[in-house]
Structures are given as C-alpha cells and as structure tokens.
JSON list of C-alpha atoms in Angstrom, two decimals:
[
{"chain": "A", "resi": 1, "resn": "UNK", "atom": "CA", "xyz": [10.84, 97.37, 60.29]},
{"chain": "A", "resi": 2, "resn": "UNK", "atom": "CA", "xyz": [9.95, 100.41, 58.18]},
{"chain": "A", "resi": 3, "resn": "UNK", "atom": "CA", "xyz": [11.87, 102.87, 59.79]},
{"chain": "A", "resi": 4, "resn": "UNK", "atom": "CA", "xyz": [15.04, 100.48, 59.76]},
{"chain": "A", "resi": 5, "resn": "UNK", "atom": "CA", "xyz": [14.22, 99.96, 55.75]},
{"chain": "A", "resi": 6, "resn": "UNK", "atom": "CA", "xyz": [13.38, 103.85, 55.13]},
{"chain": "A", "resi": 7, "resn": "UNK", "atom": "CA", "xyz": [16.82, 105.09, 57.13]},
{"chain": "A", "resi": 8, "resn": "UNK", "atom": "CA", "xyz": [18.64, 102.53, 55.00]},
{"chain": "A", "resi": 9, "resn": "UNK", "atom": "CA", "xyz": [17.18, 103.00, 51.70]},
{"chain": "A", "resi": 10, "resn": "UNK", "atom": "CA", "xyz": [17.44, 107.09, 52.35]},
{"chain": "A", "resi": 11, "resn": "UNK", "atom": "CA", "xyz": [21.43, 106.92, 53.39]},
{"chain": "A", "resi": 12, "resn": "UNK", "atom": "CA", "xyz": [21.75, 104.41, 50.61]},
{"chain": "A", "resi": 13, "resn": "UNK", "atom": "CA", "xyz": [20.52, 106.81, 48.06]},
{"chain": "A", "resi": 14, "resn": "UNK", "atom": "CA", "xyz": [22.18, 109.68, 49.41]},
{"chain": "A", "resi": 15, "resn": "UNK", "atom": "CA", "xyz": [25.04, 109.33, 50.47]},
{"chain": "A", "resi": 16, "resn": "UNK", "atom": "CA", "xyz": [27.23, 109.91, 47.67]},
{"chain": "A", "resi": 17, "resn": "UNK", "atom": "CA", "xyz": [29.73, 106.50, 47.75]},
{"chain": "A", "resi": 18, "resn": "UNK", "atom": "CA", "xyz": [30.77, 104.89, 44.87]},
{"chain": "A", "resi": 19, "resn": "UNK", "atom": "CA", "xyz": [31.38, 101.72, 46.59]},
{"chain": "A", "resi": 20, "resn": "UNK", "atom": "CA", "xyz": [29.59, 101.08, 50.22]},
{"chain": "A", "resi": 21, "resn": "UNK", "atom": "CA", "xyz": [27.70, 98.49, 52.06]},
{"chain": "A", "resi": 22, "resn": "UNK", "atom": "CA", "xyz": [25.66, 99.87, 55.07]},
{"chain": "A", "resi": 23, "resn": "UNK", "atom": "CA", "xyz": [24.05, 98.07, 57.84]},
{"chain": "A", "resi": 24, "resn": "UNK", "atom": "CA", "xyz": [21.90, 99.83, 60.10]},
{"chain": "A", "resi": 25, "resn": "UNK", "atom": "CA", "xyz": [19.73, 98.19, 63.51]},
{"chain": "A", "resi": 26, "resn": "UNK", "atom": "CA", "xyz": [17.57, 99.27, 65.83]},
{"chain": "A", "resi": 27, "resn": "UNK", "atom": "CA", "xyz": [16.22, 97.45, 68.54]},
{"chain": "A", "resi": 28, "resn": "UNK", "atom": "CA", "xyz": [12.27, 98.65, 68.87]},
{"chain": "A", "resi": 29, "resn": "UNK", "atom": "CA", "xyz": [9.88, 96.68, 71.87]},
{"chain": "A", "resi": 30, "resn": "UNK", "atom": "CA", "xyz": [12.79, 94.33, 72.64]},
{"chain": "A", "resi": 31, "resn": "UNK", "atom": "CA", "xyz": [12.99, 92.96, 68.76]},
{"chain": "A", "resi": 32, "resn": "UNK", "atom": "CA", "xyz": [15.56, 93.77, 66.53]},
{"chain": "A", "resi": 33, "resn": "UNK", "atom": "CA", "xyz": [15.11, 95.34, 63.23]},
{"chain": "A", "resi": 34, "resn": "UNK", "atom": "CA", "xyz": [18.35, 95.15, 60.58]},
{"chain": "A", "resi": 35, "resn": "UNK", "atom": "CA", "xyz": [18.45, 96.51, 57.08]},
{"chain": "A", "resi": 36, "resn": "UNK", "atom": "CA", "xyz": [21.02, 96.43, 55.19]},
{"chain": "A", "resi": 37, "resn": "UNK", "atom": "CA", "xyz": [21.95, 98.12, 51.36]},
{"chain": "A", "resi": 38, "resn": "UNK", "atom": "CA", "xyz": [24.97, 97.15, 48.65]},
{"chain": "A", "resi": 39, "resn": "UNK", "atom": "CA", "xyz": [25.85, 100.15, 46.03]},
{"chain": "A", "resi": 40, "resn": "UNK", "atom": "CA", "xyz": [25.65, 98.51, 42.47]},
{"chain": "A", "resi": 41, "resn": "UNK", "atom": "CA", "xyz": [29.12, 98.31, 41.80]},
{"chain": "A", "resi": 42, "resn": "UNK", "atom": "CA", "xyz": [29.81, 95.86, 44.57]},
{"chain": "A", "resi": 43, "resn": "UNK", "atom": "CA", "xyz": [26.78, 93.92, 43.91]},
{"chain": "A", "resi": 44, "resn": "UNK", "atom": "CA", "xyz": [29.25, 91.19, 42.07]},
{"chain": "A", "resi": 45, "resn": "UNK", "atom": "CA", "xyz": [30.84, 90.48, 45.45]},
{"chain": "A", "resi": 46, "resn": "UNK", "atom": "CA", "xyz": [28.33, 91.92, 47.72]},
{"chain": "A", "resi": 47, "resn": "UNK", "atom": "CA", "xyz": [24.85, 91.10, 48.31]},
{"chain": "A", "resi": 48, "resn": "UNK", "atom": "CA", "xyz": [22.87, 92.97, 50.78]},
{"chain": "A", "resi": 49, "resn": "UNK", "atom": "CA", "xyz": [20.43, 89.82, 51.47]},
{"chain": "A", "resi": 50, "resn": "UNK", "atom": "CA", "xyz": [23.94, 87.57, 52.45]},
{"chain": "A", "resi": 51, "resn": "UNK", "atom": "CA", "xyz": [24.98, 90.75, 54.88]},
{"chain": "A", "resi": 52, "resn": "UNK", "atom": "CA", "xyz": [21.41, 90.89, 56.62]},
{"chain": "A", "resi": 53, "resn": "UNK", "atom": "CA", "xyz": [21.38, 87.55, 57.07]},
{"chain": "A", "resi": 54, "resn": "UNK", "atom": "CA", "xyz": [24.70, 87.34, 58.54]},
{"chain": "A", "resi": 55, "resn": "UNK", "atom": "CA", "xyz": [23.79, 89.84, 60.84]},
{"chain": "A", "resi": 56, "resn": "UNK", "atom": "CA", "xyz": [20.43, 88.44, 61.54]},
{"chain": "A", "resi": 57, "resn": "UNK", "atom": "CA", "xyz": [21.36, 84.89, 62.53]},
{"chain": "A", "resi": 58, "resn": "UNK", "atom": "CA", "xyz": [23.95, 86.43, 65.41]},
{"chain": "A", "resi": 59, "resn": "UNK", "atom": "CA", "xyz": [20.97, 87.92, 66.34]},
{"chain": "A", "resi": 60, "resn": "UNK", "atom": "CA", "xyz": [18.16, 84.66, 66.56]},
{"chain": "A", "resi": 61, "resn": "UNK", "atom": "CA", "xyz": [16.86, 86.35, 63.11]},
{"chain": "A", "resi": 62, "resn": "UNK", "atom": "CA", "xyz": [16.23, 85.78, 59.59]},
{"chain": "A", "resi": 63, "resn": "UNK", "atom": "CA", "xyz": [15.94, 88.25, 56.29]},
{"chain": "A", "resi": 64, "resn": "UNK", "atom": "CA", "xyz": [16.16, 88.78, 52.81]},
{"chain": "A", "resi": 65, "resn": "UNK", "atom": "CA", "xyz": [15.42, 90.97, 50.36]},
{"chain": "A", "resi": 66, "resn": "UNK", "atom": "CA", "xyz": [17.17, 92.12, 47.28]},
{"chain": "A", "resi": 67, "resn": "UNK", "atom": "CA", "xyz": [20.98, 92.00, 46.04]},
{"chain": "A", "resi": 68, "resn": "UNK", "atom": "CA", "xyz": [20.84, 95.91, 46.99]},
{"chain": "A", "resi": 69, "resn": "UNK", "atom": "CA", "xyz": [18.92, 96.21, 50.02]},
{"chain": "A", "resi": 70, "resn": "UNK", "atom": "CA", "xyz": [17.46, 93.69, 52.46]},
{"chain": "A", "resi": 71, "resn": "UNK", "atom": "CA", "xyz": [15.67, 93.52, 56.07]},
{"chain": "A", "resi": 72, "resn": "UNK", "atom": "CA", "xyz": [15.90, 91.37, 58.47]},
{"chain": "A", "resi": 73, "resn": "UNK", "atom": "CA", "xyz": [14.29, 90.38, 62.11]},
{"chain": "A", "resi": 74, "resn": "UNK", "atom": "CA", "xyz": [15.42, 88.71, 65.27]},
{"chain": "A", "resi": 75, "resn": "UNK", "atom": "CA", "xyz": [14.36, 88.40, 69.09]},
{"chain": "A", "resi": 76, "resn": "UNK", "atom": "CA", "xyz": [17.78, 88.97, 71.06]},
{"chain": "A", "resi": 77, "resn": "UNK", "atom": "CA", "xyz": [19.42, 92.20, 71.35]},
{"chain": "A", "resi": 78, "resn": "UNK", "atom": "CA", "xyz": [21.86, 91.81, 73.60]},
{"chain": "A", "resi": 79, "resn": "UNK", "atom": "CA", "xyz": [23.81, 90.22, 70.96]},
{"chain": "A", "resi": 80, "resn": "UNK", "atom": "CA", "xyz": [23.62, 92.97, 68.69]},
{"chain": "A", "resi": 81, "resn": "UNK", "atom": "CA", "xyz": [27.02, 95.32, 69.42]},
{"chain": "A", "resi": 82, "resn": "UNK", "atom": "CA", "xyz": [28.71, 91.80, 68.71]},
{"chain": "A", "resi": 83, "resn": "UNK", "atom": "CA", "xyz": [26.81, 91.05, 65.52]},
{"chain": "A", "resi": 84, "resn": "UNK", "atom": "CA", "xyz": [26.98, 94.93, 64.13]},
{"chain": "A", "resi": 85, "resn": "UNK", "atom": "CA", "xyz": [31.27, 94.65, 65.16]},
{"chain": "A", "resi": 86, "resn": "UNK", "atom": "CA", "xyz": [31.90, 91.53, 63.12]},
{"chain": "A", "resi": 87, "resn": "UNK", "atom": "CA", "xyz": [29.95, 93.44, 59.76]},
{"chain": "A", "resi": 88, "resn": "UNK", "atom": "CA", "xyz": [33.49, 94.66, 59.10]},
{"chain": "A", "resi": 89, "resn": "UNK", "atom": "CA", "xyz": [35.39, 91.69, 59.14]},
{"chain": "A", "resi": 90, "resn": "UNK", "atom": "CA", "xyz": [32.61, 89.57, 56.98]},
{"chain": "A", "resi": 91, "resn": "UNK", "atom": "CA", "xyz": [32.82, 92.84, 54.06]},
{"chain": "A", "resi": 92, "resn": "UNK", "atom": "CA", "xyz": [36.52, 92.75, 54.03]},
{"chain": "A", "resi": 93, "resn": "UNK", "atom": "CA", "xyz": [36.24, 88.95, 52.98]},
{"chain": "A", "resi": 94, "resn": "UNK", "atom": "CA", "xyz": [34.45, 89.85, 50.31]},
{"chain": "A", "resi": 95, "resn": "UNK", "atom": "CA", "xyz": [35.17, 93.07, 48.95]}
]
C-alpha cells in the first residue's frame, strides 16, 4: 500500500492542477492497492475517502483516509479496468 499512497500523494503535490481528483491502483501479489487524492478546492464536493471507497467496493475492498487523500484494499483484480473506467462517471456527478 505504500507505494500506491507515495505515487498518489507525490502526483498530488506536483502536479500543478487547480482542480483534480486522481485515482491510482496497482495490483501487487494478486491484491489490489487504490489510493486516491482530492485538490482542496474540490474538497466541498469531493472527498477522496468517498472516491476510494467507490473504487474499492467494485473491487471486494474497503478504505478511508482523509477528505484529500485516502487508500484503500481489496482481493479481486480482475474487476479493476471496470472499477478504474466508472471513476469518471462517479466525479462528473459530483463535480
């Protein structure tokens, strides 16, 4: 889960948007790792724990975390490119 949190918190930091949500995965011994990070200005309609969590439960996971970042788990990644395809649709319903 580090390396999923570290990635996330890094491209968070640095990547220069003024309004973003990321979500980034990796799938590491058959497990899946999520994290995911909200820029402050969309924290009002955005919160990175309600992202990773919608992620996570496509995925037979759980997580939380902060408003800005979060991590999550879960144990099948074959259902992954699914879960990481509808992160789109879920922001735009917010944003």
């Amino acid at each position: 889960m580090k390396t999923a949190h570290a990635t996330a918190r890094y491209a968070y930091r640095t990547s220069g948007f003024v309004a973003a949500a990321i979500v980034l995965a990796t799938v590491e011994g058959g497990k899946v790792q999520i994290a995911a990070g909200v820029t402050a200005d969309r924290i009002g309609k955005l919160k990175a724990g309600e992202l990773v969590n919608f992620v996570a439960q496509q995925v037979g996971g759980k997580g939380g975390g902060k408003p800005d970042l979060a991590m999550a788990g879960g144990t099948d990644a074959s259902r992954l490119p699914q879960a990481l395809a509808a992160v789109a649709g879920w922001v735009g319903e917010r944003a």
